[in-house]
Amino acid sequence: MSQNFSDWMSDVQARVETALSSALPAAESIPARLHQAMRYSTLGGGKRVRPLLAFAAGEITGAAPEALDAAACAVECIHVYSLVHDDLPCMDDDVLRRGRPTCHVEFDEPTALLVGDSLQTLAFEILARQKNLAPARQVEMVRVLAVASGSCGMAGGQAIDLDSVGKPLTQPELELMHALKTGALIRAAILLGALCGDAMPDDERAALDRFAKRAGLLFQVVDDILDCTASTATLGKTAGKDAAADKPTYVSLLGLEGARRFAGELETDALNSLKPFGTRSQRLAELAAFIAHRKF
Ligand code: GRG
């Protein structure tokens, strides 16, 4: 693999930006205000971690870039929908996202609600309309994304989160909440990317799934650490919200050093899961390190 990680990442981010821009309704098409708000929330920001994971997983199964575009855009649309809804006053009530006013601040609350709804359905439209995969594979991808997003995945994790404010959780309870709220979509990004290529033997599928679960948890532990160590300007979203809202986090449970140690263990475990893939998993390994050591 000749291209360095940073160049690969920039290329995939630029490719996904273009694919998202094509997949989203044109800003001037009716209803223009809703379409402008969808484009405002989705384009021109974010690390694109989930699309990067989909592309990296696709390298393991030899997936075609055109199929990966659809997987990456679908998962990013679900992610952006979750951010827009999470920022609403009835949820996390935030005014800053990706360094800009949140969708309901820039537009209004009903529009933000509809942006989330529309991005969610657009995700499944993108998977259903692509022509690069066998129909059975497309249905499997729709199923994987639907389960990851719904009440037994991300939305369920958000419900547990909202219910946990001010309550001390045990580590297994915290892990379940985050496995659903954040981990399920990260896992789906990886599985969707792999599903764009050749079928995997059962042992490889199990190894990839172990990596996906460790990477999802790692992402959240680092998010908890950054929430109390990084500034609002660096994060592009309000820092220190978890402690202010009295939310259970890995830092409140394990302390800052304990959370850092746990992140290190998860990174090692995630990287060990990739051993069966050899050089095919180089990008996934690089992304695990990126997630572990990110500064925003
Ligand atoms: C509203 C159904 C519903 C779910 C919301 C995922 C989620 C559940 C809310 C997001 C709020 C949040 C801050 C979660 C913690 C982890 C996380 C998903 C952070 C944001 O993801 P990044 O860092 O964001 O990948 P960018 O902007 O880089 O895409």
JSON list of N, CA and C and ligand atoms in Angstrom, two decimals, residues 45-50 76 79-87 91-92 97-98 149 154-158 161 178 181-182 185 219-220 223-224 235 237 294 296, ligand 1:
[
{"chain": "A", "resi": 45, "resn": "GLY", "atom": "N", "xyz": [-18.37, 19.35, 6.99]},
{"chain": "A", "resi": 45, "resn": "GLY", "atom": "CA", "xyz": [-17.91, 19.25, 8.39]},
{"chain": "A", "resi": 45, "resn": "GLY", "atom": "C", "xyz": [-17.88, 17.82, 8.87]},
{"chain": "A", "resi": 46, "resn": "GLY", "atom": "N", "xyz": [-17.31, 17.63, 10.03]},
{"chain": "A", "resi": 46, "resn": "GLY", "atom": "CA", "xyz": [-17.25, 16.28, 10.61]},
{"chain": "A", "resi": 46, "resn": "GLY", "atom": "C", "xyz": [-16.01, 15.53, 10.16]},
{"chain": "A", "resi": 47, "resn": "LYS", "atom": "N", "xyz": [-15.63, 14.59, 10.97]},
{"chain": "A", "resi": 47, "resn": "LYS", "atom": "CA", "xyz": [-14.41, 13.82, 10.67]},
{"chain": "A", "resi": 47, "resn": "LYS", "atom": "C", "xyz": [-14.68, 12.72, 9.65]},
{"chain": "A", "resi": 48, "resn": "ARG", "atom": "N", "xyz": [-15.94, 12.35, 9.48]},
{"chain": "A", "resi": 48, "resn": "ARG", "atom": "CA", "xyz": [-16.33, 11.26, 8.57]},
{"chain": "A", "resi": 48, "resn": "ARG", "atom": "C", "xyz": [-15.73, 9.93, 9.01]},
{"chain": "A", "resi": 49, "resn": "VAL", "atom": "N", "xyz": [-15.69, 9.72, 10.33]},
{"chain": "A", "resi": 49, "resn": "VAL", "atom": "CA", "xyz": [-15.10, 8.48, 10.85]},
{"chain": "A", "resi": 49, "resn": "VAL", "atom": "C", "xyz": [-15.84, 7.24, 10.33]},
{"chain": "A", "resi": 50, "resn": "ARG", "atom": "N", "xyz": [-17.18, 7.30, 10.29]},
{"chain": "A", "resi": 50, "resn": "ARG", "atom": "CA", "xyz": [-17.93, 6.11, 9.87]},
{"chain": "A", "resi": 50, "resn": "ARG", "atom": "C", "xyz": [-17.73, 5.80, 8.39]},
{"chain": "A", "resi": 76, "resn": "GLU", "atom": "N", "xyz": [-23.41, 7.78, 7.07]},
{"chain": "A", "resi": 76, "resn": "GLU", "atom": "CA", "xyz": [-23.20, 9.18, 7.49]},
{"chain": "A", "resi": 76, "resn": "GLU", "atom": "C", "xyz": [-24.55, 9.91, 7.60]},
{"chain": "A", "resi": 79, "resn": "HIS", "atom": "N", "xyz": [-25.90, 9.02, 10.88]},
{"chain": "A", "resi": 79, "resn": "HIS", "atom": "CA", "xyz": [-25.12, 9.71, 11.92]},
{"chain": "A", "resi": 79, "resn": "HIS", "atom": "C", "xyz": [-25.54, 11.18, 12.03]},
{"chain": "A", "resi": 80, "resn": "VAL", "atom": "N", "xyz": [-25.65, 11.86, 10.89]},
{"chain": "A", "resi": 80, "resn": "VAL", "atom": "CA", "xyz": [-26.01, 13.30, 10.94]},
{"chain": "A", "resi": 80, "resn": "VAL", "atom": "C", "xyz": [-27.43, 13.47, 11.49]},
{"chain": "A", "resi": 81, "resn": "TYR", "atom": "N", "xyz": [-28.32, 12.58, 11.07]},
{"chain": "A", "resi": 81, "resn": "TYR", "atom": "CA", "xyz": [-29.70, 12.65, 11.63]},
{"chain": "A", "resi": 81, "resn": "TYR", "atom": "C", "xyz": [-29.63, 12.57, 13.16]},
{"chain": "A", "resi": 82, "resn": "SER", "atom": "N", "xyz": [-28.78, 11.65, 13.68]},
{"chain": "A", "resi": 82, "resn": "SER", "atom": "CA", "xyz": [-28.71, 11.48, 15.14]},
{"chain": "A", "resi": 82, "resn": "SER", "atom": "C", "xyz": [-28.15, 12.74, 15.80]},
{"chain": "A", "resi": 83, "resn": "LEU", "atom": "N", "xyz": [-27.18, 13.38, 15.15]},
{"chain": "A", "resi": 83, "resn": "LEU", "atom": "CA", "xyz": [-26.61, 14.61, 15.72]},
{"chain": "A", "resi": 83, "resn": "LEU", "atom": "C", "xyz": [-27.65, 15.73, 15.75]},
{"chain": "A", "resi": 84, "resn": "VAL", "atom": "N", "xyz": [-28.38, 15.87, 14.63]},
{"chain": "A", "resi": 84, "resn": "VAL", "atom": "CA", "xyz": [-29.38, 16.96, 14.54]},
{"chain": "A", "resi": 84, "resn": "VAL", "atom": "C", "xyz": [-30.46, 16.76, 15.59]},
{"chain": "A", "resi": 85, "resn": "HIS", "atom": "N", "xyz": [-30.95, 15.53, 15.74]},
{"chain": "A", "resi": 85, "resn": "HIS", "atom": "CA", "xyz": [-31.98, 15.28, 16.76]},
{"chain": "A", "resi": 85, "resn": "HIS", "atom": "C", "xyz": [-31.41, 15.39, 18.17]},
{"chain": "A", "resi": 86, "resn": "ASP", "atom": "N", "xyz": [-30.18, 14.90, 18.35]},
{"chain": "A", "resi": 86, "resn": "ASP", "atom": "CA", "xyz": [-29.57, 14.95, 19.69]},
{"chain": "A", "resi": 86, "resn": "ASP", "atom": "C", "xyz": [-29.40, 16.39, 20.17]},
{"chain": "A", "resi": 87, "resn": "ASP", "atom": "N", "xyz": [-29.16, 17.31, 19.23]},
{"chain": "A", "resi": 87, "resn": "ASP", "atom": "CA", "xyz": [-28.93, 18.71, 19.61]},
{"chain": "A", "resi": 87, "resn": "ASP", "atom": "C", "xyz": [-30.22, 19.47, 19.95]},
{"chain": "A", "resi": 91, "resn": "MET", "atom": "N", "xyz": [-33.70, 17.07, 23.69]},
{"chain": "A", "resi": 91, "resn": "MET", "atom": "CA", "xyz": [-32.69, 16.04, 23.96]},
{"chain": "A", "resi": 91, "resn": "MET", "atom": "C", "xyz": [-31.51, 16.69, 24.66]},
{"chain": "A", "resi": 92, "resn": "ASP", "atom": "N", "xyz": [-30.39, 16.86, 23.95]},
{"chain": "A", "resi": 92, "resn": "ASP", "atom": "CA", "xyz": [-29.19, 17.38, 24.62]},
{"chain": "A", "resi": 92, "resn": "ASP", "atom": "C", "xyz": [-29.15, 18.91, 24.66]},
{"chain": "A", "resi": 97, "resn": "ARG", "atom": "N", "xyz": [-22.37, 22.73, 16.78]},
{"chain": "A", "resi": 97, "resn": "ARG", "atom": "CA", "xyz": [-22.06, 21.41, 16.22]},
{"chain": "A", "resi": 97, "resn": "ARG", "atom": "C", "xyz": [-21.15, 21.61, 15.02]},
{"chain": "A", "resi": 98, "resn": "ARG", "atom": "N", "xyz": [-20.06, 20.87, 14.98]},
{"chain": "A", "resi": 98, "resn": "ARG", "atom": "CA", "xyz": [-19.10, 20.96, 13.89]},
{"chain": "A", "resi": 98, "resn": "ARG", "atom": "C", "xyz": [-18.67, 22.41, 13.66]},
{"chain": "A", "resi": 149, "resn": "SER", "atom": "N", "xyz": [-29.66, 1.26, 13.84]},
{"chain": "A", "resi": 149, "resn": "SER", "atom": "CA", "xyz": [-30.21, 2.61, 14.09]},
{"chain": "A", "resi": 149, "resn": "SER", "atom": "C", "xyz": [-31.40, 2.62, 15.03]},
{"chain": "A", "resi": 154, "resn": "MET", "atom": "N", "xyz": [-28.94, 2.42, 18.06]},
{"chain": "A", "resi": 154, "resn": "MET", "atom": "CA", "xyz": [-28.65, 3.80, 18.44]},
{"chain": "A", "resi": 154, "resn": "MET", "atom": "C", "xyz": [-29.80, 4.50, 19.19]},
{"chain": "A", "resi": 155, "resn": "ALA", "atom": "N", "xyz": [-31.02, 4.38, 18.67]},
{"chain": "A", "resi": 155, "resn": "ALA", "atom": "CA", "xyz": [-32.15, 5.07, 19.32]},
{"chain": "A", "resi": 155, "resn": "ALA", "atom": "C", "xyz": [-32.38, 4.48, 20.73]},
{"chain": "A", "resi": 156, "resn": "GLY", "atom": "N", "xyz": [-32.20, 3.17, 20.86]},
{"chain": "A", "resi": 156, "resn": "GLY", "atom": "CA", "xyz": [-32.34, 2.54, 22.17]},
{"chain": "A", "resi": 156, "resn": "GLY", "atom": "C", "xyz": [-31.27, 3.04, 23.14]},
{"chain": "A", "resi": 157, "resn": "GLY", "atom": "N", "xyz": [-30.04, 3.19, 22.63]},
{"chain": "A", "resi": 157, "resn": "GLY", "atom": "CA", "xyz": [-28.95, 3.69, 23.47]},
{"chain": "A", "resi": 157, "resn": "GLY", "atom": "C", "xyz": [-29.22, 5.11, 23.92]},
{"chain": "A", "resi": 158, "resn": "GLN", "atom": "N", "xyz": [-29.81, 5.90, 23.03]},
{"chain": "A", "resi": 158, "resn": "GLN", "atom": "CA", "xyz": [-30.16, 7.28, 23.40]},
{"chain": "A", "resi": 158, "resn": "GLN", "atom": "C", "xyz": [-31.23, 7.29, 24.49]},
{"chain": "A", "resi": 161, "resn": "ASP", "atom": "N", "xyz": [-29.54, 6.55, 27.66]},
{"chain": "A", "resi": 161, "resn": "ASP", "atom": "CA", "xyz": [-28.75, 7.73, 28.03]},
{"chain": "A", "resi": 161, "resn": "ASP", "atom": "C", "xyz": [-29.64, 8.78, 28.71]},
{"chain": "A", "resi": 178, "resn": "HIS", "atom": "N", "xyz": [-23.43, 2.54, 25.73]},
{"chain": "A", "resi": 178, "resn": "HIS", "atom": "CA", "xyz": [-22.59, 3.05, 24.64]},
{"chain": "A", "resi": 178, "resn": "HIS", "atom": "C", "xyz": [-22.48, 2.10, 23.48]},
{"chain": "A", "resi": 181, "resn": "LYS", "atom": "N", "xyz": [-25.72, 3.23, 21.77]},
{"chain": "A", "resi": 181, "resn": "LYS", "atom": "CA", "xyz": [-25.83, 4.63, 21.33]},
{"chain": "A", "resi": 181, "resn": "LYS", "atom": "C", "xyz": [-24.78, 4.99, 20.28]},
{"chain": "A", "resi": 182, "resn": "THR", "atom": "N", "xyz": [-23.55, 4.63, 20.51]},
{"chain": "A", "resi": 182, "resn": "THR", "atom": "CA", "xyz": [-22.46, 5.01, 19.60]},
{"chain": "A", "resi": 182, "resn": "THR", "atom": "C", "xyz": [-21.91, 3.80, 18.87]},
{"chain": "A", "resi": 185, "resn": "LEU", "atom": "N", "xyz": [-23.69, 2.00, 15.47]},
{"chain": "A", "resi": 185, "resn": "LEU", "atom": "CA", "xyz": [-23.54, 2.60, 14.13]},
{"chain": "A", "resi": 185, "resn": "LEU", "atom": "C", "xyz": [-22.10, 2.46, 13.63]},
{"chain": "A", "resi": 219, "resn": "PHE", "atom": "N", "xyz": [-14.11, 4.46, 20.58]},
{"chain": "A", "resi": 219, "resn": "PHE", "atom": "CA", "xyz": [-14.53, 5.79, 20.13]},
{"chain": "A", "resi": 219, "resn": "PHE", "atom": "C", "xyz": [-15.22, 6.53, 21.28]},
{"chain": "A", "resi": 220, "resn": "GLN", "atom": "N", "xyz": [-16.09, 5.81, 22.01]},
{"chain": "A", "resi": 220, "resn": "GLN", "atom": "CA", "xyz": [-16.86, 6.47, 23.06]},
{"chain": "A", "resi": 220, "resn": "GLN", "atom": "C", "xyz": [-15.99, 6.81, 24.28]},
{"chain": "A", "resi": 223, "resn": "ASP", "atom": "N", "xyz": [-14.22, 9.79, 23.40]},
{"chain": "A", "resi": 223, "resn": "ASP", "atom": "CA", "xyz": [-15.16, 10.91, 23.40]},
{"chain": "A", "resi": 223, "resn": "ASP", "atom": "C", "xyz": [-15.38, 11.44, 24.83]},
{"chain": "A", "resi": 224, "resn": "ASP", "atom": "N", "xyz": [-15.51, 10.52, 25.77]},
{"chain": "A", "resi": 224, "resn": "ASP", "atom": "CA", "xyz": [-15.69, 10.92, 27.18]},
{"chain": "A", "resi": 224, "resn": "ASP", "atom": "C", "xyz": [-14.45, 11.66, 27.70]},
{"chain": "A", "resi": 235, "resn": "LEU", "atom": "N", "xyz": [-13.11, 21.08, 19.79]},
{"chain": "A", "resi": 235, "resn": "LEU", "atom": "CA", "xyz": [-14.10, 20.03, 19.49]},
{"chain": "A", "resi": 235, "resn": "LEU", "atom": "C", "xyz": [-15.13, 20.48, 18.47]},
{"chain": "A", "resi": 237, "resn": "LYS", "atom": "N", "xyz": [-17.87, 21.53, 19.28]},
{"chain": "A", "resi": 237, "resn": "LYS", "atom": "CA", "xyz": [-19.14, 21.32, 19.99]},
{"chain": "A", "resi": 237, "resn": "LYS", "atom": "C", "xyz": [-18.88, 21.67, 21.45]},
{"chain": "A", "resi": 294, "resn": "ARG", "atom": "N", "xyz": [-7.10, 10.63, 18.66]},
{"chain": "A", "resi": 294, "resn": "ARG", "atom": "CA", "xyz": [-7.63, 11.86, 18.08]},
{"chain": "A", "resi": 294, "resn": "ARG", "atom": "C", "xyz": [-7.68, 12.96, 19.13]},
{"chain": "A", "resi": 296, "resn": "PHE", "atom": "N", "xyz": [-9.88, 15.68, 18.57]},
{"chain": "A", "resi": 296, "resn": "PHE", "atom": "CA", "xyz": [-11.17, 16.37, 18.45]},
{"chain": "A", "resi": 296, "resn": "PHE", "atom": "C", "xyz": [-12.23, 15.37, 18.01]},
{"chain": "B", "resi": 1, "resn": "GRG", "atom": "C1", "xyz": [-31.36, 11.14, 18.50]},
{"chain": "B", "resi": 1, "resn": "GRG", "atom": "C2", "xyz": [-31.90, 8.77, 17.83]},
{"chain": "B", "resi": 1, "resn": "GRG", "atom": "C3", "xyz": [-30.96, 9.73, 18.36]},
{"chain": "B", "resi": 1, "resn": "GRG", "atom": "C4", "xyz": [-29.75, 9.31, 18.70]},
{"chain": "B", "resi": 1, "resn": "GRG", "atom": "C5", "xyz": [-28.69, 10.17, 19.14]},
{"chain": "B", "resi": 1, "resn": "GRG", "atom": "C6", "xyz": [-25.33, 9.16, 18.57]},
{"chain": "B", "resi": 1, "resn": "GRG", "atom": "C7", "xyz": [-26.29, 9.96, 19.32]},
{"chain": "B", "resi": 1, "resn": "GRG", "atom": "C8", "xyz": [-27.56, 9.33, 19.63]},
{"chain": "B", "resi": 1, "resn": "GRG", "atom": "C9", "xyz": [-26.10, 11.24, 19.65]},
{"chain": "B", "resi": 1, "resn": "GRG", "atom": "C10", "xyz": [-24.88, 11.95, 19.35]},
{"chain": "B", "resi": 1, "resn": "GRG", "atom": "C11", "xyz": [-24.45, 12.74, 20.52]},
{"chain": "B", "resi": 1, "resn": "GRG", "atom": "C12", "xyz": [-23.11, 12.41, 20.98]},
{"chain": "B", "resi": 1, "resn": "GRG", "atom": "C13", "xyz": [-22.24, 13.57, 21.25]},
{"chain": "B", "resi": 1, "resn": "GRG", "atom": "C14", "xyz": [-22.70, 11.16, 21.14]},
{"chain": "B", "resi": 1, "resn": "GRG", "atom": "C15", "xyz": [-21.36, 10.78, 21.57]},
{"chain": "B", "resi": 1, "resn": "GRG", "atom": "C16", "xyz": [-20.49, 10.18, 20.50]},
{"chain": "B", "resi": 1, "resn": "GRG", "atom": "C17", "xyz": [-20.68, 10.78, 19.19]},
{"chain": "B", "resi": 1, "resn": "GRG", "atom": "C18", "xyz": [-21.62, 10.07, 18.29]},
{"chain": "B", "resi": 1, "resn": "GRG", "atom": "C19", "xyz": [-20.03, 11.91, 18.88]},
{"chain": "B", "resi": 1, "resn": "GRG", "atom": "C20", "xyz": [-20.11, 12.58, 17.58]},
{"chain": "B", "resi": 1, "resn": "GRG", "atom": "O1", "xyz": [-19.52, 11.83, 16.58]},
{"chain": "B", "resi": 1, "resn": "GRG", "atom": "P1", "xyz": [-18.24, 12.33, 15.78]},
{"chain": "B", "resi": 1, "resn": "GRG", "atom": "O2", "xyz": [-17.17, 12.76, 16.73]},
{"chain": "B", "resi": 1, "resn": "GRG", "atom": "O3", "xyz": [-18.82, 13.62, 15.06]},
{"chain": "B", "resi": 1, "resn": "GRG", "atom": "O4", "xyz": [-17.87, 11.29, 14.78]},
{"chain": "B", "resi": 1, "resn": "GRG", "atom": "P2", "xyz": [-18.43, 14.28, 13.66]},
{"chain": "B", "resi": 1, "resn": "GRG", "atom": "O5", "xyz": [-19.00, 15.67, 13.76]},
{"chain": "B", "resi": 1, "resn": "GRG", "atom": "O6", "xyz": [-16.93, 14.26, 13.51]},
{"chain": "B", "resi": 1, "resn": "GRG", "atom": "O7", "xyz": [-19.13, 13.46, 12.61]}
]
